[in-house]
mmCIF file of C-alpha atoms in Angstrom:
data_model
loop_
_atom_site.group_PDB
_atom_site.id
_atom_site.type_symbol
_atom_site.label_atom_id
_atom_site.label_comp_id
_atom_site.label_asym_id
_atom_site.label_seq_id
_atom_site.Cartn_x
_atom_site.Cartn_y
_atom_site.Cartn_z
ATOM 1 C CA MET A 207 19.047 28.149 25.800
ATOM 2 C CA SER A 208 17.359 31.549 24.395
ATOM 3 C CA ILE A 209 13.802 31.625 23.321
ATOM 4 C CA THR A 210 14.979 32.227 19.608
ATOM 5 C CA ALA A 211 16.931 29.240 19.408
ATOM 6 C CA LEU A 212 14.464 27.392 20.787
ATOM 7 C CA TYR A 213 11.764 28.595 18.583
ATOM 8 C CA VAL A 214 14.138 27.414 15.815
ATOM 9 C CA LEU A 215 14.503 24.010 17.023
ATOM 10 C CA CYS A 216 10.724 23.878 17.903
ATOM 11 C CA ARG A 217 9.984 24.717 14.390
ATOM 12 C CA TRP A 218 12.486 21.872 13.072
ATOM 13 C CA VAL A 219 10.543 19.314 15.273
ATOM 14 C CA HIS A 220 7.214 20.537 14.240
ATOM 15 C CA PHE A 221 8.053 20.818 10.042
ATOM 16 C CA ALA A 222 9.959 17.384 10.276
ATOM 17 C CA SER A 223 7.248 15.384 12.320
ATOM 18 C CA ALA A 224 4.508 16.898 10.156
ATOM 19 C CA LEU A 225 5.953 15.988 6.805
ATOM 20 C CA GLN A 226 7.253 12.393 8.415
ATOM 21 C CA ILE A 227 3.453 11.899 9.449
ATOM 22 C CA PHE A 228 1.990 12.943 5.690
ATOM 23 C CA GLY A 229 4.653 10.591 3.809
ATOM 24 C CA LEU A 230 4.276 7.864 6.630
ATOM 25 C CA VAL A 231 0.356 7.777 6.311
ATOM 26 C CA LEU A 232 -0.058 8.064 2.452
ATOM 27 C CA PHE A 233 2.845 5.240 2.212
ATOM 28 C CA VAL A 234 0.867 3.214 4.348
ATOM 29 C CA GLY A 235 -2.694 4.005 3.291
ATOM 30 C CA TRP A 236 -2.137 4.529 -0.568
ATOM 31 C CA ILE A 237 1.339 3.536 -2.029
ATOM 32 C CA ALA A 238 1.657 0.161 0.196
ATOM 33 C CA PRO A 239 -0.619 -2.690 -1.389
ATOM 34 C CA PRO A 240 -3.586 -3.659 0.769
ATOM 35 C CA ALA A 241 -2.244 -7.008 2.054
ATOM 36 C CA LEU A 242 0.788 -5.351 3.079
ATOM 37 C CA ARG A 243 -0.980 -1.970 4.833
ATOM 38 C CA HIS A 244 -1.510 -3.857 8.211
ATOM 39 C CA SER A 245 1.910 -5.704 8.616
ATOM 40 C CA LEU A 246 3.483 -1.986 7.730
ATOM 41 C CA GLU A 247 1.130 -0.259 10.207
ATOM 42 C CA LYS A 248 2.503 -2.662 13.076
ATOM 43 C CA HIS A 249 6.277 -1.999 11.932
ATOM 44 C CA THR A 250 5.689 1.895 11.765
ATOM 45 C CA ARG A 251 3.728 2.213 14.778
ATOM 46 C CA VAL A 252 6.328 3.552 17.084
ATOM 47 C CA LEU A 253 7.464 6.323 14.554
ATOM 48 C CA LEU A 254 3.933 7.195 13.870
ATOM 49 C CA GLY A 255 3.054 7.484 17.443
ATOM 50 C CA THR A 256 6.306 9.447 18.242
ATOM 51 C CA SER A 257 5.707 11.701 15.319
ATOM 52 C CA LEU A 258 1.999 12.388 16.319
ATOM 53 C CA VAL A 259 3.016 13.415 19.740
ATOM 54 C CA PHE A 260 6.225 15.764 18.592
ATOM 55 C CA CYS A 261 4.083 17.516 16.216
ATOM 56 C CA ALA A 262 1.155 18.206 18.662
ATOM 57 C CA VAL A 263 3.457 19.492 21.256
ATOM 58 C CA SER A 264 5.529 21.236 19.049
ATOM 59 C CA SER A 265 2.459 23.345 17.771
ATOM 60 C CA TRP A 266 1.205 24.306 21.130
ATOM 61 C CA LEU A 267 5.122 24.771 22.230
ATOM 62 C CA MET A 268 5.313 27.543 19.265
ATOM 63 C CA VAL A 269 2.535 29.537 20.574
ATOM 64 C CA THR A 270 4.266 29.849 24.013
ATOM 65 C CA LEU A 271 7.576 30.598 22.365
ATOM 66 C CA GLN A 272 6.051 33.043 19.747
ATOM 67 C CA ALA A 273 4.439 34.923 22.824
ATOM 68 C CA GLY A 274 7.879 35.087 24.479
ATOM 69 C CA GLN A 275 9.480 36.717 21.356
ATOM 70 C CA MET A 276 6.328 39.223 20.738
ATOM 71 C CA GLY A 277 6.798 40.189 24.522
ATOM 72 C CA ASP A 278 9.483 40.519 26.948
ATOM 73 C CA GLY A 279 11.044 36.883 27.000
ATOM 74 C CA TRP A 280 10.287 34.261 29.338
ATOM 75 C CA GLN A 281 7.817 36.347 31.538
ATOM 76 C CA ASP A 282 5.601 36.876 28.727
ATOM 77 C CA ALA A 283 5.912 33.400 27.336
ATOM 78 C CA PHE A 284 3.686 32.192 30.149
ATOM 79 C CA SER A 285 1.198 34.835 29.996
ATOM 80 C CA PRO A 286 -2.452 34.067 28.745
ATOM 81 C CA GLU A 287 -2.815 37.708 27.746
ATOM 82 C CA THR A 288 0.298 37.585 25.332
ATOM 83 C CA TRP A 289 -1.069 34.250 24.040
ATOM 84 C CA LEU A 290 -4.223 35.752 23.119
ATOM 85 C CA ALA A 291 -2.447 38.603 21.520
ATOM 86 C CA VAL A 292 -0.240 36.250 19.481
ATOM 87 C CA MET A 293 -3.300 34.464 18.062
ATOM 88 C CA GLN A 294 -4.741 37.575 16.893
ATOM 89 C CA THR A 295 -1.472 38.280 14.507
ATOM 90 C CA THR A 296 -1.259 36.823 11.125
ATOM 91 C CA PHE A 297 0.694 34.049 12.521
ATOM 92 C CA GLY A 298 -1.744 33.393 15.202
ATOM 93 C CA GLU A 299 -4.884 33.402 12.388
ATOM 94 C CA ALA A 300 -2.979 30.586 10.332
ATOM 95 C CA TRP A 301 -1.907 28.763 13.717
ATOM 96 C CA TRP A 302 -5.323 28.336 15.136
ATOM 97 C CA LEU A 303 -5.574 25.525 12.204
ATOM 98 C CA GLN A 304 -2.358 23.691 12.967
ATOM 99 C CA LEU A 305 -3.340 23.422 16.709
ATOM 100 C CA ILE A 306 -6.649 22.013 15.507
ATOM 101 C CA PHE A 307 -5.192 19.470 12.723
ATOM 102 C CA SER A 308 -2.392 18.315 14.803
ATOM 103 C CA SER A 309 -4.659 17.545 17.765
ATOM 104 C CA LEU A 310 -6.980 15.728 15.410
ATOM 105 C CA LEU A 311 -4.268 13.525 14.261
ATOM 106 C CA LEU A 312 -3.563 12.421 17.915
ATOM 107 C CA VAL A 313 -7.058 10.862 18.158
ATOM 108 C CA THR A 314 -7.219 9.550 14.791
ATOM 109 C CA PRO A 315 -5.734 6.206 15.672
ATOM 110 C CA LEU A 316 -9.276 5.468 17.715
ATOM 111 C CA PHE A 317 -10.853 4.924 14.434
ATOM 112 C CA ALA A 318 -11.436 1.670 12.564
ATOM 113 C CA PRO A 319 -8.428 0.718 10.190
ATOM 114 C CA LYS A 320 -9.979 1.847 6.933
ATOM 115 C CA ILE A 321 -11.634 5.185 8.067
ATOM 116 C CA ARG A 322 -8.511 5.960 10.422
ATOM 117 C CA ARG A 323 -6.134 5.504 6.889
ATOM 118 C CA VAL A 324 -8.304 7.917 4.970
ATOM 119 C CA LEU A 325 -8.710 10.365 8.002
ATOM 120 C CA PHE A 326 -4.960 10.483 8.506
ATOM 121 C CA ILE A 327 -4.508 11.369 4.903
ATOM 122 C CA PHE A 328 -6.872 13.970 5.151
ATOM 123 C CA PHE A 329 -5.851 15.666 8.185
ATOM 124 C CA ALA A 330 -1.985 15.335 7.409
ATOM 125 C CA ALA A 331 -2.466 16.800 4.084
ATOM 126 C CA SER A 332 -4.665 19.915 5.520
ATOM 127 C CA LEU A 333 -1.967 20.454 8.339
ATOM 128 C CA LEU A 334 0.778 20.514 5.669
ATOM 129 C CA MET A 335 -1.627 22.707 3.377
ATOM 130 C CA THR A 336 -2.187 25.218 6.552
ATOM 131 C CA LEU A 337 1.211 25.355 7.425
ATOM 132 C CA ALA A 338 1.592 26.580 4.066
ATOM 133 C CA ARG A 339 0.072 29.974 4.977
ATOM 134 C CA THR A 340 2.728 30.635 7.644
ATOM 135 C CA GLY A 341 6.334 32.364 7.422
ATOM 136 C CA HIS A 342 6.881 34.715 4.735
ATOM 137 C CA ALA A 343 4.153 33.541 2.400
ATOM 138 C CA SER A 344 1.600 35.147 4.922
ATOM 139 C CA ALA A 345 2.728 38.373 4.394
ATOM 140 C CA GLU A 346 1.604 38.589 0.420
ATOM 141 C CA GLN A 347 -1.978 39.641 -0.174
ATOM 142 C CA GLY A 348 -4.043 39.305 -3.310
ATOM 143 C CA ILE A 349 -3.669 36.900 -6.222
ATOM 144 C CA SER A 350 -0.241 36.800 -5.742
ATOM 145 C CA GLY A 351 -0.392 35.745 -2.209
ATOM 146 C CA ILE A 352 -2.761 33.322 -3.083
ATOM 147 C CA ALA A 353 -0.597 31.658 -5.917
ATOM 148 C CA HIS A 354 2.499 31.702 -3.229
ATOM 149 C CA ARG A 355 0.720 30.293 -0.483
ATOM 150 C CA LEU A 356 -0.733 27.245 -2.986
ATOM 151 C CA ASN A 357 2.751 27.057 -4.346
ATOM 152 C CA ASN A 358 4.189 26.493 -0.844
ATOM 153 C CA GLY A 359 1.336 24.001 -0.071
ATOM 154 C CA ILE A 360 2.303 21.829 -2.960
ATOM 155 C CA HIS A 361 5.808 22.180 -2.005
ATOM 156 C CA LEU A 362 4.875 20.821 1.443
ATOM 157 C CA LEU A 363 3.080 18.107 0.111
ATOM 158 C CA SER A 364 5.704 16.767 -2.109
ATOM 159 C CA ALA A 365 8.477 17.186 0.188
ATOM 160 C CA GLY A 366 6.370 15.212 2.550
ATOM 161 C CA PHE A 367 5.471 12.498 0.212
ATOM 162 C CA TRP A 368 9.470 12.099 -0.528
ATOM 163 C CA PHE A 369 10.992 12.887 3.133
ATOM 164 C CA GLY A 370 8.073 11.001 4.977
ATOM 165 C CA GLY A 371 8.181 8.085 2.505
ATOM 166 C CA LEU A 372 11.927 6.992 2.931
ATOM 167 C CA LEU A 373 11.442 5.432 6.344
ATOM 168 C CA PRO A 374 8.553 3.254 5.004
ATOM 169 C CA PHE A 375 10.349 2.477 1.896
ATOM 170 C CA TRP A 376 13.007 1.239 4.175
ATOM 171 C CA PHE A 377 10.787 -0.971 6.244
ATOM 172 C CA CYS A 378 9.497 -2.688 2.672
ATOM 173 C CA ILE A 379 13.082 -3.150 1.555
ATOM 174 C CA ARG A 380 13.842 -5.093 4.795
ATOM 175 C CA HIS A 381 10.353 -7.095 3.793
ATOM 176 C CA LEU A 382 11.928 -8.069 0.271
ATOM 177 C CA SER A 383 14.023 -11.002 1.987
ATOM 178 C CA GLY A 384 10.741 -12.077 3.689
ATOM 179 C CA THR A 385 7.190 -13.971 3.019
ATOM 180 C CA ALA A 386 5.592 -10.644 1.821
ATOM 181 C CA LYS A 387 8.353 -9.740 -0.602
ATOM 182 C CA ALA A 388 5.925 -9.538 -3.751
ATOM 183 C CA PHE A 389 3.683 -6.885 -1.934
ATOM 184 C CA ALA A 390 6.618 -5.066 -0.586
ATOM 185 C CA MET A 391 8.414 -4.962 -4.193
ATOM 186 C CA GLN A 392 5.003 -3.309 -5.559
ATOM 187 C CA ALA A 393 5.098 -0.654 -2.494
ATOM 188 C CA VAL A 394 9.067 0.080 -3.694
ATOM 189 C CA ILE A 395 8.372 0.525 -7.012
ATOM 190 C CA ARG A 396 5.312 2.448 -6.868
ATOM 191 C CA TYR A 397 7.200 4.704 -4.175
ATOM 192 C CA SER A 398 10.031 4.978 -6.714
ATOM 193 C CA ARG A 399 7.690 6.089 -9.454
ATOM 194 C CA TRP A 400 5.790 8.354 -7.656
ATOM 195 C CA GLY A 401 8.873 9.854 -6.289
ATOM 196 C CA HIS A 402 10.107 11.361 -9.438
ATOM 197 C CA LEU A 403 7.009 13.580 -9.727
ATOM 198 C CA ALA A 404 7.545 14.477 -6.002
ATOM 199 C CA VAL A 405 11.237 15.201 -6.615
ATOM 200 C CA VAL A 406 10.287 17.622 -9.752
ATOM 201 C CA LEU A 407 7.562 19.287 -7.856
ATOM 202 C CA VAL A 408 10.113 19.789 -4.760
ATOM 203 C CA ILE A 409 12.647 21.496 -6.976
ATOM 204 C CA VAL A 410 9.855 23.459 -9.201
ATOM 205 C CA THR A 411 8.074 24.960 -6.429
ATOM 206 C CA GLY A 412 11.290 25.371 -4.466
ATOM 207 C CA ILE A 413 12.460 27.661 -7.114
ATOM 208 C CA GLY A 414 8.989 29.738 -7.354
ATOM 209 C CA ASN A 415 8.994 30.122 -3.617
ATOM 210 C CA ALA A 416 12.531 31.747 -3.825
ATOM 211 C CA ALA A 417 11.215 33.898 -6.659
ATOM 212 C CA TRP A 418 8.544 35.195 -4.760
ATOM 213 C CA ILE A 419 10.306 35.836 -1.558
ATOM 214 C CA LEU A 420 13.429 37.194 -2.791
ATOM 215 C CA GLY A 421 12.282 38.484 -6.347
ATOM 216 C CA ARG A 422 15.765 37.559 -7.822
ATOM 217 C CA TRP A 423 18.687 34.893 -7.841
ATOM 218 C CA PRO A 424 20.048 34.199 -4.290
ATOM 219 C CA LEU A 425 23.656 35.370 -5.033
ATOM 220 C CA ALA A 426 23.979 37.829 -1.726
ATOM 221 C CA PHE A 427 26.304 35.614 0.090
ATOM 222 C CA ASP A 428 26.577 38.122 2.919
ATOM 223 C CA SER A 429 22.901 37.312 3.545
ATOM 224 C CA ILE A 430 22.007 34.908 6.537
ATOM 225 C CA TYR A 431 18.991 34.065 4.447
ATOM 226 C CA GLN A 432 20.602 33.318 1.427
ATOM 227 C CA ARG A 433 23.554 31.294 2.717
ATOM 228 C CA GLY A 434 20.843 29.348 4.438
ATOM 229 C CA LEU A 435 19.037 28.761 1.551
ATOM 230 C CA TRP A 436 21.980 27.644 -0.328
ATOM 231 C CA LEU A 437 22.744 25.205 2.248
ATOM 232 C CA LYS A 438 19.408 23.733 1.661
ATOM 233 C CA ILE A 439 19.712 23.596 -1.806
ATOM 234 C CA LEU A 440 22.936 21.651 -1.427
ATOM 235 C CA LEU A 441 21.504 19.252 0.960
ATOM 236 C CA VAL A 442 18.690 18.710 -1.436
ATOM 237 C CA ALA A 443 20.968 18.145 -4.309
ATOM 238 C CA VAL A 444 22.798 15.537 -2.494
ATOM 239 C CA MET A 445 19.440 13.698 -1.740
ATOM 240 C CA ILE A 446 18.359 13.824 -5.244
ATOM 241 C CA GLY A 447 21.962 12.761 -6.244
ATOM 242 C CA ILE A 448 21.359 9.680 -3.968
ATOM 243 C CA ALA A 449 17.611 9.012 -5.358
ATOM 244 C CA LEU A 450 18.874 9.025 -8.841
ATOM 245 C CA TYR A 451 21.902 6.437 -7.833
ATOM 246 C CA ASN A 452 19.525 4.060 -6.262
ATOM 247 C CA ARG A 453 17.136 4.011 -9.070
ATOM 248 C CA TYR A 454 19.141 3.927 -11.765
ATOM 249 C CA CYS A 455 22.498 2.170 -10.557
ATOM 250 C CA VAL A 456 21.336 0.388 -7.531
ATOM 251 C CA VAL A 457 18.340 -0.950 -8.598
ATOM 252 C CA ARG A 458 19.720 -2.147 -11.763
ATOM 253 C CA SER A 459 22.652 -4.470 -10.166
ATOM 254 C CA MET A 460 20.127 -6.359 -8.466
ATOM 255 C CA GLY A 461 20.479 -8.914 -10.930
ATOM 256 C CA GLN A 462 24.334 -9.592 -10.241
ATOM 257 C CA ASN A 463 23.988 -9.097 -6.193
ATOM 258 C CA ARG A 464 20.499 -9.101 -4.822
ATOM 259 C CA GLN A 465 21.502 -8.912 -1.153
ATOM 260 C CA ARG A 466 24.055 -6.081 -1.651
ATOM 261 C CA ALA A 467 21.737 -4.068 -3.419
ATOM 262 C CA LEU A 468 19.056 -4.147 -1.341
ATOM 263 C CA THR A 469 21.454 -3.548 1.959
ATOM 264 C CA LEU A 470 22.818 -0.480 -0.252
ATOM 265 C CA LEU A 471 19.083 0.739 -0.868
ATOM 266 C CA ALA A 472 18.331 0.344 2.765
ATOM 267 C CA SER A 473 21.384 2.470 3.772
ATOM 268 C CA ASN A 474 20.927 4.975 1.152
ATOM 269 C CA ALA A 475 17.250 5.523 2.313
ATOM 270 C CA VAL A 476 18.268 6.014 5.936
ATOM 271 C CA PHE A 477 21.500 8.457 4.764
ATOM 272 C CA GLU A 478 19.006 10.103 2.585
ATOM 273 C CA TRP A 479 16.068 10.803 5.337
ATOM 274 C CA ILE A 480 19.009 12.087 7.766
ATOM 275 C CA LEU A 481 19.994 14.725 5.017
ATOM 276 C CA GLY A 482 16.234 15.652 4.989
ATOM 277 C CA LEU A 483 16.495 16.509 8.524
ATOM 278 C CA LEU A 484 19.517 18.721 8.202
ATOM 279 C CA ALA A 485 17.580 20.329 5.052
ATOM 280 C CA LEU A 486 14.684 21.030 7.538
ATOM 281 C CA LEU A 487 16.870 22.250 9.989
ATOM 282 C CA ALA A 488 18.527 24.831 7.751
ATOM 283 C CA VAL A 489 15.027 26.093 6.927
ATOM 284 C CA SER A 490 13.909 26.400 10.250
ATOM 285 C CA PHE A 491 16.933 28.505 10.990
ATOM 286 C CA PHE A 492 17.037 30.644 7.743
ATOM 287 C CA ALA A 493 13.375 31.243 7.661
ATOM 288 C CA THR A 494 13.305 33.050 10.720
ATOM 289 C CA GLN A 495 15.760 35.608 9.086
ATOM 290 C CA PRO A 496 14.744 38.848 6.984
ATOM 291 C CA PRO A 497 14.593 37.697 3.194
ATOM 292 C CA ILE A 498 17.357 39.888 1.773
#
């Protein structure tokens, strides 16, 4: 596999794991009622641990791959001198914080539960906000550059809430058939309500990002960047359609066939999560292309 292809794959893993971490810890530490948090932490422990490791490893691997791309290939990918040169670039200045926050997230499970939940949310949010300083958003300077990075940060936070909350939402759906169903229902309702705001913010800030980067409607279909952008838009549109179907059709059918509605909600949440992964893969590819 070439360095470029591996870089795209690594970028995908890093973004997906960072978004998953934020959505998961926010769901457990804020969306879920206190009585459900310990149980939810237990059921999502493997998911969180895997995401933490993937995020930390990919953050360091990105430096290695960036060094190989900036130098002469694999021989420079493992050169300390090239690494130092990479960390002095615009990418490197922003990426230092990725290395710091992804490492801090790894040690956060060592703290007591109440402190741990607060630290998880803070570090995960900081990770996404600093991630907003990378890519095309880092090229702009002045007030416009600050506004673009702030817009990008809100885009990542809202996407993290939506995408990262889907699997804990799925766990809560499963709890609706158990003894903790009252608490699980509270979490499901809160996630659904705040999810409306998250989806709106994803759409608005996504349009803002495209406007800042392209300065026009993405109608040049001979551009790899714009074709990739439209693929992302299509996948996100399908995700929105599923979310609306769940909220306004499946939920309202619970009175007629509760078990069928719960099964449909759970399967749709997993499908929506898979579509989110595909959208992130599309972004990871086209964001490395010239924005023309």
